JSON list of C-alpha atoms in Angstrom, two decimals:
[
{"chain": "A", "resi": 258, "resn": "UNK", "atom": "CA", "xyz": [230.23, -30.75, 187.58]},
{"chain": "A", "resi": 259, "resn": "UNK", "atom": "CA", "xyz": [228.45, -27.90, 186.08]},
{"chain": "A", "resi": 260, "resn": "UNK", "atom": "CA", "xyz": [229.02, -27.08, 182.54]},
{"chain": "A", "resi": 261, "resn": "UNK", "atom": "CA", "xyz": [225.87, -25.41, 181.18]},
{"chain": "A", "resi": 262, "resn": "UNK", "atom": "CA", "xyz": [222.93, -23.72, 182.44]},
{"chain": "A", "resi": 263, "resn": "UNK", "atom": "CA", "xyz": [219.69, -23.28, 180.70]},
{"chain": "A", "resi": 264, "resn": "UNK", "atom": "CA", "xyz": [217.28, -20.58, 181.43]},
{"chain": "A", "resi": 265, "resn": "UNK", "atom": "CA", "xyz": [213.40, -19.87, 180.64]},
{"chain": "A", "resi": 266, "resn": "UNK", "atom": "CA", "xyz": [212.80, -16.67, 179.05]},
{"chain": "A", "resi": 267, "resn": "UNK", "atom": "CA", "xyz": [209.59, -15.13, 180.64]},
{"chain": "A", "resi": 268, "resn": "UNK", "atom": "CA", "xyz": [209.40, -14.23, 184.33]},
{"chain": "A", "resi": 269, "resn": "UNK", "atom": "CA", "xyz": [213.54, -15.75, 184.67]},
{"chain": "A", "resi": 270, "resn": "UNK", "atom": "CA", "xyz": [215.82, -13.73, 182.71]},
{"chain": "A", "resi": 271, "resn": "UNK", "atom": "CA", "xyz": [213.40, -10.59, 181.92]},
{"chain": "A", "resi": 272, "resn": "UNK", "atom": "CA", "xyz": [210.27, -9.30, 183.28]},
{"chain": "A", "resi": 273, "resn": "UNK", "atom": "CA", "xyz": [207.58, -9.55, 180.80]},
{"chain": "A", "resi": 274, "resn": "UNK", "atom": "CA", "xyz": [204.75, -8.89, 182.70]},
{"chain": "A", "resi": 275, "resn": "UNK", "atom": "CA", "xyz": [204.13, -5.81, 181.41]},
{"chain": "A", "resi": 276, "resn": "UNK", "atom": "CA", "xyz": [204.67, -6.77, 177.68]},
{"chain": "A", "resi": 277, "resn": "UNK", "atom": "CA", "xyz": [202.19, -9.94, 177.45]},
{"chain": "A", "resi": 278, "resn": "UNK", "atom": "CA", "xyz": [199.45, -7.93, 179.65]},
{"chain": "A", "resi": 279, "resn": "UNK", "atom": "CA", "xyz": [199.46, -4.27, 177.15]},
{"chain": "A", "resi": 280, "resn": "UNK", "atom": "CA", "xyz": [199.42, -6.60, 173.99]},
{"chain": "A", "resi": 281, "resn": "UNK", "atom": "CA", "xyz": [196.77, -9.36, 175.15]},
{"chain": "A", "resi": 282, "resn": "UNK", "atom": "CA", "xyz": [194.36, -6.38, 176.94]},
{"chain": "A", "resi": 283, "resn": "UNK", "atom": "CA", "xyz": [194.34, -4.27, 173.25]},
{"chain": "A", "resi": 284, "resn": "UNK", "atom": "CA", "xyz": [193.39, -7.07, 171.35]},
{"chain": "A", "resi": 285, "resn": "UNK", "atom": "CA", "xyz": [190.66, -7.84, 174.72]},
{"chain": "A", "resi": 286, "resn": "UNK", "atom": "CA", "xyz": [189.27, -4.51, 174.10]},
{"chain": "A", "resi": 287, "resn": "UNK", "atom": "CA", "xyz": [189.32, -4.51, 169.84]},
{"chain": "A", "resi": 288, "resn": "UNK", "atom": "CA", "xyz": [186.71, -7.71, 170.27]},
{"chain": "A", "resi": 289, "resn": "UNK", "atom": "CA", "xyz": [184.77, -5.61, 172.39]},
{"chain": "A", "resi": 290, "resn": "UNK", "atom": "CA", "xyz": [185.74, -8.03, 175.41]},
{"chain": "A", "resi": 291, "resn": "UNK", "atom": "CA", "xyz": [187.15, -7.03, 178.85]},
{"chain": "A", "resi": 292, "resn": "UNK", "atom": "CA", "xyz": [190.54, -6.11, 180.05]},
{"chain": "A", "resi": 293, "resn": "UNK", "atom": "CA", "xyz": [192.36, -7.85, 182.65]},
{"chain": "A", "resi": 294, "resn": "UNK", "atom": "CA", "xyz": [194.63, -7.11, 185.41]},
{"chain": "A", "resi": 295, "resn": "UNK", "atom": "CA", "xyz": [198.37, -7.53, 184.85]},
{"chain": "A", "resi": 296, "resn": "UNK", "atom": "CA", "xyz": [198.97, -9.43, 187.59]},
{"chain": "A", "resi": 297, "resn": "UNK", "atom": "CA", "xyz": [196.56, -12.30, 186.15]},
{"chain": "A", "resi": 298, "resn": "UNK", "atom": "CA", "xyz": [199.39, -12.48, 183.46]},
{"chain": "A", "resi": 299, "resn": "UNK", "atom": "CA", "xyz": [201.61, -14.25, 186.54]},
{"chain": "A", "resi": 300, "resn": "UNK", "atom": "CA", "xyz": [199.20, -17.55, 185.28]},
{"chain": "A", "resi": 301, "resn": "UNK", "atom": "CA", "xyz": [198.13, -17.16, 182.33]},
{"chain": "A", "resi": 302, "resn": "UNK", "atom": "CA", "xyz": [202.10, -17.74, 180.66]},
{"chain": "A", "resi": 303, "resn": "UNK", "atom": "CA", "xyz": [204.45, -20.48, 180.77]},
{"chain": "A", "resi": 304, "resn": "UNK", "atom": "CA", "xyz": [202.45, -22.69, 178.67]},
{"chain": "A", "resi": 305, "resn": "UNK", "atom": "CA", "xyz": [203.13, -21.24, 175.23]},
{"chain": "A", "resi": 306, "resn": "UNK", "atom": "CA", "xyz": [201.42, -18.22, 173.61]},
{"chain": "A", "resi": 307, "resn": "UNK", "atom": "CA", "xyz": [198.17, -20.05, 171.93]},
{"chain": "A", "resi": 308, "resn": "UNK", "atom": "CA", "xyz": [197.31, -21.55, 176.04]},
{"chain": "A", "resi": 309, "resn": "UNK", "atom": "CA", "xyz": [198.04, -17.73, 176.96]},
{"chain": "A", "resi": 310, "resn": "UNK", "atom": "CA", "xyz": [195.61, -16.32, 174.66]},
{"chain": "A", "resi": 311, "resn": "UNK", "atom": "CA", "xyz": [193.06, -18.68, 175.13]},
{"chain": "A", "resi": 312, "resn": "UNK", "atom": "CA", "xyz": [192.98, -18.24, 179.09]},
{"chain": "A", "resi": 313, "resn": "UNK", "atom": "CA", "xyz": [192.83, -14.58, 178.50]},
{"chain": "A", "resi": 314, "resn": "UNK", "atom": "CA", "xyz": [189.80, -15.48, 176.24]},
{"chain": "A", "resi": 315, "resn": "UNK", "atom": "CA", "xyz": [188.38, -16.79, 178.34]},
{"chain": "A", "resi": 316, "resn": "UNK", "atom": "CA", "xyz": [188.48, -14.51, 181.27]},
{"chain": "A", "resi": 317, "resn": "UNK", "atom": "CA", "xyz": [187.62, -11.37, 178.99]},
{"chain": "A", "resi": 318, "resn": "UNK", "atom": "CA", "xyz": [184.36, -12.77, 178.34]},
{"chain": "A", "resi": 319, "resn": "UNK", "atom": "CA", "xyz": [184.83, -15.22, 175.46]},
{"chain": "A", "resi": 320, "resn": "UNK", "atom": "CA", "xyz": [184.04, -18.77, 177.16]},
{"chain": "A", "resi": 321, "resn": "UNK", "atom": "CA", "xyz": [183.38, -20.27, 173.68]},
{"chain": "A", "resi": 322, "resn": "UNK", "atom": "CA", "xyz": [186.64, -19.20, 172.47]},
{"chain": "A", "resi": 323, "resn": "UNK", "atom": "CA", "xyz": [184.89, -17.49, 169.36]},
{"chain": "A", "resi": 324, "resn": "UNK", "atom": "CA", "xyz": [187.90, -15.01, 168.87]},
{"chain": "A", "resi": 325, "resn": "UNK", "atom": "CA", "xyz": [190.15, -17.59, 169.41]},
{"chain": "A", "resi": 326, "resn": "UNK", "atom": "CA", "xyz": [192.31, -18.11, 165.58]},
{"chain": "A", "resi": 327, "resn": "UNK", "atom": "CA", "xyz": [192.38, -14.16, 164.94]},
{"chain": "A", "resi": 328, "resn": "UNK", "atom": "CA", "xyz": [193.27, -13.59, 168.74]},
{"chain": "A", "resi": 329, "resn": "UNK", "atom": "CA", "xyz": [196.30, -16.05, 168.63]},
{"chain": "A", "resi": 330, "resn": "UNK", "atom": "CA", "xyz": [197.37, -14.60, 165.17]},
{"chain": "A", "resi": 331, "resn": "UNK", "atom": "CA", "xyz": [197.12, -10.75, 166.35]},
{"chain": "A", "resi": 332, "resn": "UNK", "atom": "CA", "xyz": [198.92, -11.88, 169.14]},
{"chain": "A", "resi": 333, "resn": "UNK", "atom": "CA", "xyz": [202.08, -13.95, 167.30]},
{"chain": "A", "resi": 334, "resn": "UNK", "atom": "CA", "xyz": [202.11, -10.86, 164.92]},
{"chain": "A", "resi": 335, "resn": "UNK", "atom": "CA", "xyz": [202.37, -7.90, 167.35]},
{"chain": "A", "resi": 336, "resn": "UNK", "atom": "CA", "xyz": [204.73, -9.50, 169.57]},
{"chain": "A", "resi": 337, "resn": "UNK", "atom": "CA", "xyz": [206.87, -10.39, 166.24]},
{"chain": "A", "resi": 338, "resn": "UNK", "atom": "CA", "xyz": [206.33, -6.90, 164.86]},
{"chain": "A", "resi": 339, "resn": "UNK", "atom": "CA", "xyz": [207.85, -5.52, 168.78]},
{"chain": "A", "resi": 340, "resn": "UNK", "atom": "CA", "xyz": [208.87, -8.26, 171.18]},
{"chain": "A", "resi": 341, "resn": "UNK", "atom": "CA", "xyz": [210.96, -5.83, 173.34]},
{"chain": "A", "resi": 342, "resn": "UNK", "atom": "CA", "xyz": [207.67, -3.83, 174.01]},
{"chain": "A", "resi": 343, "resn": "UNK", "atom": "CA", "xyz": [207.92, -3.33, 177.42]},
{"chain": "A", "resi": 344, "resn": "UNK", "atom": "CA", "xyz": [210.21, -5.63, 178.20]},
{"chain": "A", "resi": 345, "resn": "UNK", "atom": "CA", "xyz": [213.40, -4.87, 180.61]},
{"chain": "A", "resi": 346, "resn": "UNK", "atom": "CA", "xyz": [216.18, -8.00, 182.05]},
{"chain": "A", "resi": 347, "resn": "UNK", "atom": "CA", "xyz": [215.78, -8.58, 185.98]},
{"chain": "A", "resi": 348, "resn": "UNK", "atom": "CA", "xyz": [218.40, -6.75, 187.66]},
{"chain": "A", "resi": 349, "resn": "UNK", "atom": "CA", "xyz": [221.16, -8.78, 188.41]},
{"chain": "A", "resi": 350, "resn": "UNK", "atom": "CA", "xyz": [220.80, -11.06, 185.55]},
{"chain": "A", "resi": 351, "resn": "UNK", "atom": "CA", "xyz": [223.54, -9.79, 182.55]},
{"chain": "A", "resi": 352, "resn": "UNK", "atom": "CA", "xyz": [226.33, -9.37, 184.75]},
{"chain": "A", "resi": 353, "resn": "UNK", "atom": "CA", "xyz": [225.41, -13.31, 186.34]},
{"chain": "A", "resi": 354, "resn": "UNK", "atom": "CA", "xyz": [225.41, -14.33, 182.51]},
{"chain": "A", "resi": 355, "resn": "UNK", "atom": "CA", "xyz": [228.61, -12.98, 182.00]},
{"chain": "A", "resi": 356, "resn": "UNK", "atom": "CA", "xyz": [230.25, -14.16, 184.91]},
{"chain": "A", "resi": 357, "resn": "UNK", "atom": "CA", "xyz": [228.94, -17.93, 184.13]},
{"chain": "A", "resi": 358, "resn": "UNK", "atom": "CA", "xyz": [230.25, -17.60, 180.64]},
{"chain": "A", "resi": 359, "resn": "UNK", "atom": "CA", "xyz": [233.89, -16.15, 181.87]},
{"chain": "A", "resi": 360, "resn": "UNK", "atom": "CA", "xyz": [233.65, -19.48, 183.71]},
{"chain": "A", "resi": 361, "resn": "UNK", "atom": "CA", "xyz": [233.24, -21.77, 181.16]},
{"chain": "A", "resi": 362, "resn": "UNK", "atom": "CA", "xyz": [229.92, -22.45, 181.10]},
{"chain": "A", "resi": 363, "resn": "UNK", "atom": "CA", "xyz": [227.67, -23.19, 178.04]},
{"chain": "A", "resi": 364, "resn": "UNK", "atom": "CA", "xyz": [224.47, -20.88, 178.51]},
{"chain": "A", "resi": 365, "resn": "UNK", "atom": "CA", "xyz": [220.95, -21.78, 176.67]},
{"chain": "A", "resi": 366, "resn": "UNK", "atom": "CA", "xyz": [217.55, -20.10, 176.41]},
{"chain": "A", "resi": 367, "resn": "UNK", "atom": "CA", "xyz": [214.70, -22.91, 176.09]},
{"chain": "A", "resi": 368, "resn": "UNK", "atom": "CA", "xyz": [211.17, -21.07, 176.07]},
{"chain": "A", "resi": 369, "resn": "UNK", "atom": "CA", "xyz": [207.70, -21.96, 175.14]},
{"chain": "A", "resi": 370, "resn": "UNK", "atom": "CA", "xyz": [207.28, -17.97, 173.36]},
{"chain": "A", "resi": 371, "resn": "UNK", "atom": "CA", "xyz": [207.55, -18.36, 169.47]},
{"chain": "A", "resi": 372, "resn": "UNK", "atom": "CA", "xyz": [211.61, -19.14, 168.88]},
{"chain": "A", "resi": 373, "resn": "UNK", "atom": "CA", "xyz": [211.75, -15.97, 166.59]},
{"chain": "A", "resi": 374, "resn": "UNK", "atom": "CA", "xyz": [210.57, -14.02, 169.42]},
{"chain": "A", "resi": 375, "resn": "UNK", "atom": "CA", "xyz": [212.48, -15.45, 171.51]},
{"chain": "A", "resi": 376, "resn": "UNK", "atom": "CA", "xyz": [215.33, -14.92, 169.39]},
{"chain": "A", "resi": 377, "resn": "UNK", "atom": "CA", "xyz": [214.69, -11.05, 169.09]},
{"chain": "A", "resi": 378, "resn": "UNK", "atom": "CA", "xyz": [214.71, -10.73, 173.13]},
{"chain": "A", "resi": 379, "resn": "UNK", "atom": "CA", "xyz": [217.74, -12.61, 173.87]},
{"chain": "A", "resi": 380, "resn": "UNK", "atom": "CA", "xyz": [219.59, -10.76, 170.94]},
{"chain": "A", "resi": 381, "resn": "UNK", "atom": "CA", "xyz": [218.64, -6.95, 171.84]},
{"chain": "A", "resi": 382, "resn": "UNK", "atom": "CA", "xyz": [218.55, -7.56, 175.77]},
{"chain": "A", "resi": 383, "resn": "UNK", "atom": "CA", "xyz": [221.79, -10.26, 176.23]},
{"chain": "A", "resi": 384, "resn": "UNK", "atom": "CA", "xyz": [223.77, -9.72, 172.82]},
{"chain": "A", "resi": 385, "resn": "UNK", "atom": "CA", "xyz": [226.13, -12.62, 172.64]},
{"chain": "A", "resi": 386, "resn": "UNK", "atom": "CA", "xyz": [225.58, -13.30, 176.42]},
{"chain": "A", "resi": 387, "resn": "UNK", "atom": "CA", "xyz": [224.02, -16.42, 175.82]},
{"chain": "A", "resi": 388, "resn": "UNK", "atom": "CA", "xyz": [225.15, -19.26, 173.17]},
{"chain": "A", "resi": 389, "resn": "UNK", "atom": "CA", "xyz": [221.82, -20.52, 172.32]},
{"chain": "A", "resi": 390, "resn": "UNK", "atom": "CA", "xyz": [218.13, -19.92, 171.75]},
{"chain": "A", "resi": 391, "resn": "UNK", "atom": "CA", "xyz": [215.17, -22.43, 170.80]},
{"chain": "A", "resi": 392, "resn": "UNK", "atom": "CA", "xyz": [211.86, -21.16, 171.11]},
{"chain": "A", "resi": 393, "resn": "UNK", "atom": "CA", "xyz": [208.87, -22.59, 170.65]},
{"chain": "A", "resi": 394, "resn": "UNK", "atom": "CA", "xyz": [208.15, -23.82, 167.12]},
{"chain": "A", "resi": 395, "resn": "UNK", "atom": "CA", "xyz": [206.90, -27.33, 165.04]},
{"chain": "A", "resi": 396, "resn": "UNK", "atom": "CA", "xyz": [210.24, -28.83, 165.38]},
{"chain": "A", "resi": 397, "resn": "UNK", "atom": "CA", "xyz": [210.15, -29.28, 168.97]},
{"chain": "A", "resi": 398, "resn": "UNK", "atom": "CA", "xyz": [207.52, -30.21, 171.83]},
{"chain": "A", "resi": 399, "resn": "UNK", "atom": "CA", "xyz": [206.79, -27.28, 174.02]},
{"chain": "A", "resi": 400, "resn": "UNK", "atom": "CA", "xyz": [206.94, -27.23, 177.54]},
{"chain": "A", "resi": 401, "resn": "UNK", "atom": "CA", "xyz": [207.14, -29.20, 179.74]},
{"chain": "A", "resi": 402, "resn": "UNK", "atom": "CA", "xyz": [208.16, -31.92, 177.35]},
{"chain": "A", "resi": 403, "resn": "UNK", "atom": "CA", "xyz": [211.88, -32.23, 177.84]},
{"chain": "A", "resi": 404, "resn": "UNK", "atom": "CA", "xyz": [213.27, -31.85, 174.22]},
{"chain": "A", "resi": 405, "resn": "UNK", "atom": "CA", "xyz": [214.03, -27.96, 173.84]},
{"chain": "A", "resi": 406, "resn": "UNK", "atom": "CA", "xyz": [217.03, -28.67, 176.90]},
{"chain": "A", "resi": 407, "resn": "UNK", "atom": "CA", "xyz": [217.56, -32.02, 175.81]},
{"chain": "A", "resi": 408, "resn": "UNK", "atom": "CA", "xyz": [218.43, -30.84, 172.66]},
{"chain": "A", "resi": 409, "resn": "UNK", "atom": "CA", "xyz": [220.80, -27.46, 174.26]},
{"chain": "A", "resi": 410, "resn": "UNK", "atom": "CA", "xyz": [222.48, -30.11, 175.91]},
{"chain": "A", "resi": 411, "resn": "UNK", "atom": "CA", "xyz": [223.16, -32.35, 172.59]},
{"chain": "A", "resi": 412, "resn": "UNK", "atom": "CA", "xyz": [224.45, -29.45, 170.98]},
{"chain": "A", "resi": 413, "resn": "UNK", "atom": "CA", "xyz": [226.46, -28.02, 174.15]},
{"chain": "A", "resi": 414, "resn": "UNK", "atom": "CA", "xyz": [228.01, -32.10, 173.86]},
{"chain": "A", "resi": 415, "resn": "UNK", "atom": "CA", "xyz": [227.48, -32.26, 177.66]},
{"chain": "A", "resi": 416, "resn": "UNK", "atom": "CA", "xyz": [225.19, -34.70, 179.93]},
{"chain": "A", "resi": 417, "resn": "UNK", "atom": "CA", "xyz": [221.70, -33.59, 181.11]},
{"chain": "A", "resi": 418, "resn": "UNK", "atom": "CA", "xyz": [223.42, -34.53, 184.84]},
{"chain": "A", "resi": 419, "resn": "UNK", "atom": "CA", "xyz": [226.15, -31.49, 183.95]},
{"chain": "A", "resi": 420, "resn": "UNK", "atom": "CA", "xyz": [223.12, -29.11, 183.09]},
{"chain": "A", "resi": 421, "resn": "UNK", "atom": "CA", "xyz": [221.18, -26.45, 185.78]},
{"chain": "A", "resi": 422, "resn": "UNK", "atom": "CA", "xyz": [217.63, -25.83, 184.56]},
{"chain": "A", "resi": 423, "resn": "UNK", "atom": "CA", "xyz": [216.62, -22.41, 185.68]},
{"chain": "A", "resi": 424, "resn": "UNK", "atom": "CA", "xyz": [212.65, -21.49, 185.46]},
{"chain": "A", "resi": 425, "resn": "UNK", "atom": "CA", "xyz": [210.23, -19.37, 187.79]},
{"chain": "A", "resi": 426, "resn": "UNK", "atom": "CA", "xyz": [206.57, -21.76, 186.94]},
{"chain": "A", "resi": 427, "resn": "UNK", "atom": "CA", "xyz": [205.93, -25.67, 187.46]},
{"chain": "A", "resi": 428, "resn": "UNK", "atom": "CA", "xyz": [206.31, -26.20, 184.06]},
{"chain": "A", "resi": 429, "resn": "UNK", "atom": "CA", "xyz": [210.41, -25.09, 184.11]},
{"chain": "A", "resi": 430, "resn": "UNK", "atom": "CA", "xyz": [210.84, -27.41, 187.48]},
{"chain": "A", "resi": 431, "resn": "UNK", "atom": "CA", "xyz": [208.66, -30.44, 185.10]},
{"chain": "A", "resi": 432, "resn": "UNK", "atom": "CA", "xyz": [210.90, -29.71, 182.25]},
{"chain": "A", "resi": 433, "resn": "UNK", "atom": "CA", "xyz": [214.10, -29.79, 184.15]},
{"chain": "A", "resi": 434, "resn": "UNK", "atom": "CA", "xyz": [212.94, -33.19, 185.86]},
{"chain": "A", "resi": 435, "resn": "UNK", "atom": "CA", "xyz": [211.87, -34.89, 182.69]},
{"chain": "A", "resi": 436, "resn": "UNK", "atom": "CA", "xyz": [215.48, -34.11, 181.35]},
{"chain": "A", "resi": 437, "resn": "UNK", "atom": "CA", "xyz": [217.20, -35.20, 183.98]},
{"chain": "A", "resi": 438, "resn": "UNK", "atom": "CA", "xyz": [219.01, -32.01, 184.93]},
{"chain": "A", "resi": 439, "resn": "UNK", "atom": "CA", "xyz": [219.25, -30.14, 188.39]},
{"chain": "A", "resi": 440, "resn": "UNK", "atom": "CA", "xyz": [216.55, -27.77, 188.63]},
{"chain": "A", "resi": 441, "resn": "UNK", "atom": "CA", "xyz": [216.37, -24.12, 190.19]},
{"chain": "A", "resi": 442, "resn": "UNK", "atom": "CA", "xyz": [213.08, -22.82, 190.87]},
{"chain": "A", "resi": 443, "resn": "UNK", "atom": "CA", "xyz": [213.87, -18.34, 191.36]},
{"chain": "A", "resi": 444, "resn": "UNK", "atom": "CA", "xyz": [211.01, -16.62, 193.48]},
{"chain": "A", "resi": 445, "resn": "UNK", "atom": "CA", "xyz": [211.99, -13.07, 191.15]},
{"chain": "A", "resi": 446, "resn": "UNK", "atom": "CA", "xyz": [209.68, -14.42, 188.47]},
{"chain": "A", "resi": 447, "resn": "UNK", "atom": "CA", "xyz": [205.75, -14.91, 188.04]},
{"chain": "A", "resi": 448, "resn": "UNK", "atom": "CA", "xyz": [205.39, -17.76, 190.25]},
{"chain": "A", "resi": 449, "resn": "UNK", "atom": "CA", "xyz": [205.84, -18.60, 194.49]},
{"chain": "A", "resi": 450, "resn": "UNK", "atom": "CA", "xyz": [207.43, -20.72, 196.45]},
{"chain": "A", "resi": 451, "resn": "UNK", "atom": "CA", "xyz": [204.87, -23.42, 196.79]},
{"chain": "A", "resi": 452, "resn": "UNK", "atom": "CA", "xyz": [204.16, -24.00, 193.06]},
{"chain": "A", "resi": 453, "resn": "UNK", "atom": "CA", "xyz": [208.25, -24.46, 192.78]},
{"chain": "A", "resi": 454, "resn": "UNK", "atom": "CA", "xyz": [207.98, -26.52, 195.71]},
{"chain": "A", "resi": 455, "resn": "UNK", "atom": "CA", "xyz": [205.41, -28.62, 194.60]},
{"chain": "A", "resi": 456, "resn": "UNK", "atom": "CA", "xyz": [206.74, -29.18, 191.63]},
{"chain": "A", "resi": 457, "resn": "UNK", "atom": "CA", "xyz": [209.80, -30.69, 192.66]},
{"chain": "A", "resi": 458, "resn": "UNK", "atom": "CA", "xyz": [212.27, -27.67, 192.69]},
{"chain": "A", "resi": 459, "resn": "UNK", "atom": "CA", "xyz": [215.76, -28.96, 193.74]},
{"chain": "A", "resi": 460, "resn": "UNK", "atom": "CA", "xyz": [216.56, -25.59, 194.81]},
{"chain": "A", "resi": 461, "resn": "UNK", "atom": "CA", "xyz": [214.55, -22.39, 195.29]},
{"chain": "A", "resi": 462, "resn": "UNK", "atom": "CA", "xyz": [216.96, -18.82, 194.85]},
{"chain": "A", "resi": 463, "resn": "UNK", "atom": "CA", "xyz": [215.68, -15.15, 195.78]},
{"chain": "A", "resi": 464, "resn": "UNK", "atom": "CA", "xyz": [218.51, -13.55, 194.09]},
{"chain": "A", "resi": 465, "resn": "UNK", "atom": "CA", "xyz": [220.07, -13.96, 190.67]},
{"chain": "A", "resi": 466, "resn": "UNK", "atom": "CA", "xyz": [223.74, -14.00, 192.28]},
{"chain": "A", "resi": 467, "resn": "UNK", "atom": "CA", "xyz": [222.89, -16.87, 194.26]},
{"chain": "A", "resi": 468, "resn": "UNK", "atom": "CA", "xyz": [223.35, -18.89, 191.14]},
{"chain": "A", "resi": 469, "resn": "UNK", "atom": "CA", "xyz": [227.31, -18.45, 190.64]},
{"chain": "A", "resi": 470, "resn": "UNK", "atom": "CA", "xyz": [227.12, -19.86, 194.40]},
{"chain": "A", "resi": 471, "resn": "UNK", "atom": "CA", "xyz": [225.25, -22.75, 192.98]},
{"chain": "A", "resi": 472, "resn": "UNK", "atom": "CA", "xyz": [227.99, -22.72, 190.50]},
{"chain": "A", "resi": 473, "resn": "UNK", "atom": "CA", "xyz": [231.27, -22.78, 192.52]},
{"chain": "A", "resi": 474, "resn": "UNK", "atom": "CA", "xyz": [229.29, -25.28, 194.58]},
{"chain": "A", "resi": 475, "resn": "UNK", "atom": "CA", "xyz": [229.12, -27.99, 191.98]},
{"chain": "A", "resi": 476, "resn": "UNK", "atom": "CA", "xyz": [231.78, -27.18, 189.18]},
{"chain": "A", "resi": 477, "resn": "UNK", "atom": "CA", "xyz": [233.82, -29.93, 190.87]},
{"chain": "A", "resi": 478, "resn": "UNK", "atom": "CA", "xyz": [231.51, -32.02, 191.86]},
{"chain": "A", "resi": 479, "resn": "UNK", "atom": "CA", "xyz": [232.61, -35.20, 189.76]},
{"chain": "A", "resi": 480, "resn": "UNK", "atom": "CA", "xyz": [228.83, -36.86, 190.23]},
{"chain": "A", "resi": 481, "resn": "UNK", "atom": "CA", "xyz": [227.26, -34.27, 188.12]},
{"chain": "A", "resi": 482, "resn": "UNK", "atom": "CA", "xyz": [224.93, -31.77, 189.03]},
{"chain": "A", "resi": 483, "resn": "UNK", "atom": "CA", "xyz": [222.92, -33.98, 191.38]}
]
């Protein structure tokens, strides 16, 4: 049985693409460094902001990570200042929250962007849509480390085996495994088929709605979500 569904943020529930690439690209070009194409954004998240800017470092010309401390903190501080800078939900996704929670079930953000980020986007994009959101912060392990939907699931006062994990990277599929919970790889986000594959996806979606079929699937299956 199904009885709550945690999400990743970035590249799952809203495209933010766009966002990470115009804020990472002007603080490129204020160190004099070069800019770099959006799409190389697709690789450069998933693994917390500090792993994002240092990969962009990198790539824009700073191998020695020089710029490194005042990139990460002009990064944390723009995106606090405006995290909704370019930043839109995937179509499809609000009305599949709200049908989920009509339903009953417990929804949860877990993401490796800065929790009061994190917070911000869920807030203005989703209001009340979803019950919970933990970011990434020194209470709790990023990414892949199971602790952020270990934790949802503590506070939710339901079994990891009752829980969907829904991510687009290999990071989302290793976090779901490490918890324990049923894990949904979606092919609208940065990542492809293979990497969810590979990664030991349970199930790979194309379309948000295909979720409340996962849903109605499961919700009385008595094993859990396995």
């Amino acid at each position: 049985m199904i009885r709550a569904c945690i999400f990743d943020l970035d590249g799952t529930l809203a495209d933010t693409l766009e966002s990470m690439s115009s804020v990472a690209n002007k603080i490129m070009e204020s160190f004099g460094l070069n800019t770099l194409p959006t799409d190389n954004f697709r690789y450069y998240s998933g693994e917390g902001a500090d792993m994002l800017v240092s990969r962009c470092l990198k790539d824009a010309g700073d191998v020695e990570l020089a710029h490194f401390e005042e990139a990460k903190k002009l990064y944390r501080e723009r995106f606090d200042a405006d995290p909704l800078y370019r930043v839109t939900p995937y179509r499809g996704i609000p009305e599949v929250l709200r049908e989920l929670k009509k339903n009953g079930v417990k929804l949860a953000v877990c993401s490796n962007k800065p929790h009061e980020a994190a917070v911000k986007v869920i807030d203005q994009l989703f209001g009340k849509d979803l019950d919970l959101v933990i970011g990434q912060s020194s209470r709790i392990r990023r990414k892949p480390a199971p602790d952020a939907p270990l934790k949802a699931a503590e506070i939710f006062g339901v079994s990891p085996e009752e829980c969907l994990y829904v991510g687009d990277t290999r990071t989302d599929m290793e976090t779901g495994k490490a918890a324990g919970m049923y894990t949904v790889g979606v092919l609208w986000g940065f990542r492809g088929r293979q990497e969810l594959e590979a990664s030991g996806a349970d199930l790979i979606i194309e379309k948000p709605e295909e979720l409340l079929d996962i849903y109605k699937e499961k919700k009385n299956d008595k094993t859990g979500g396995k």
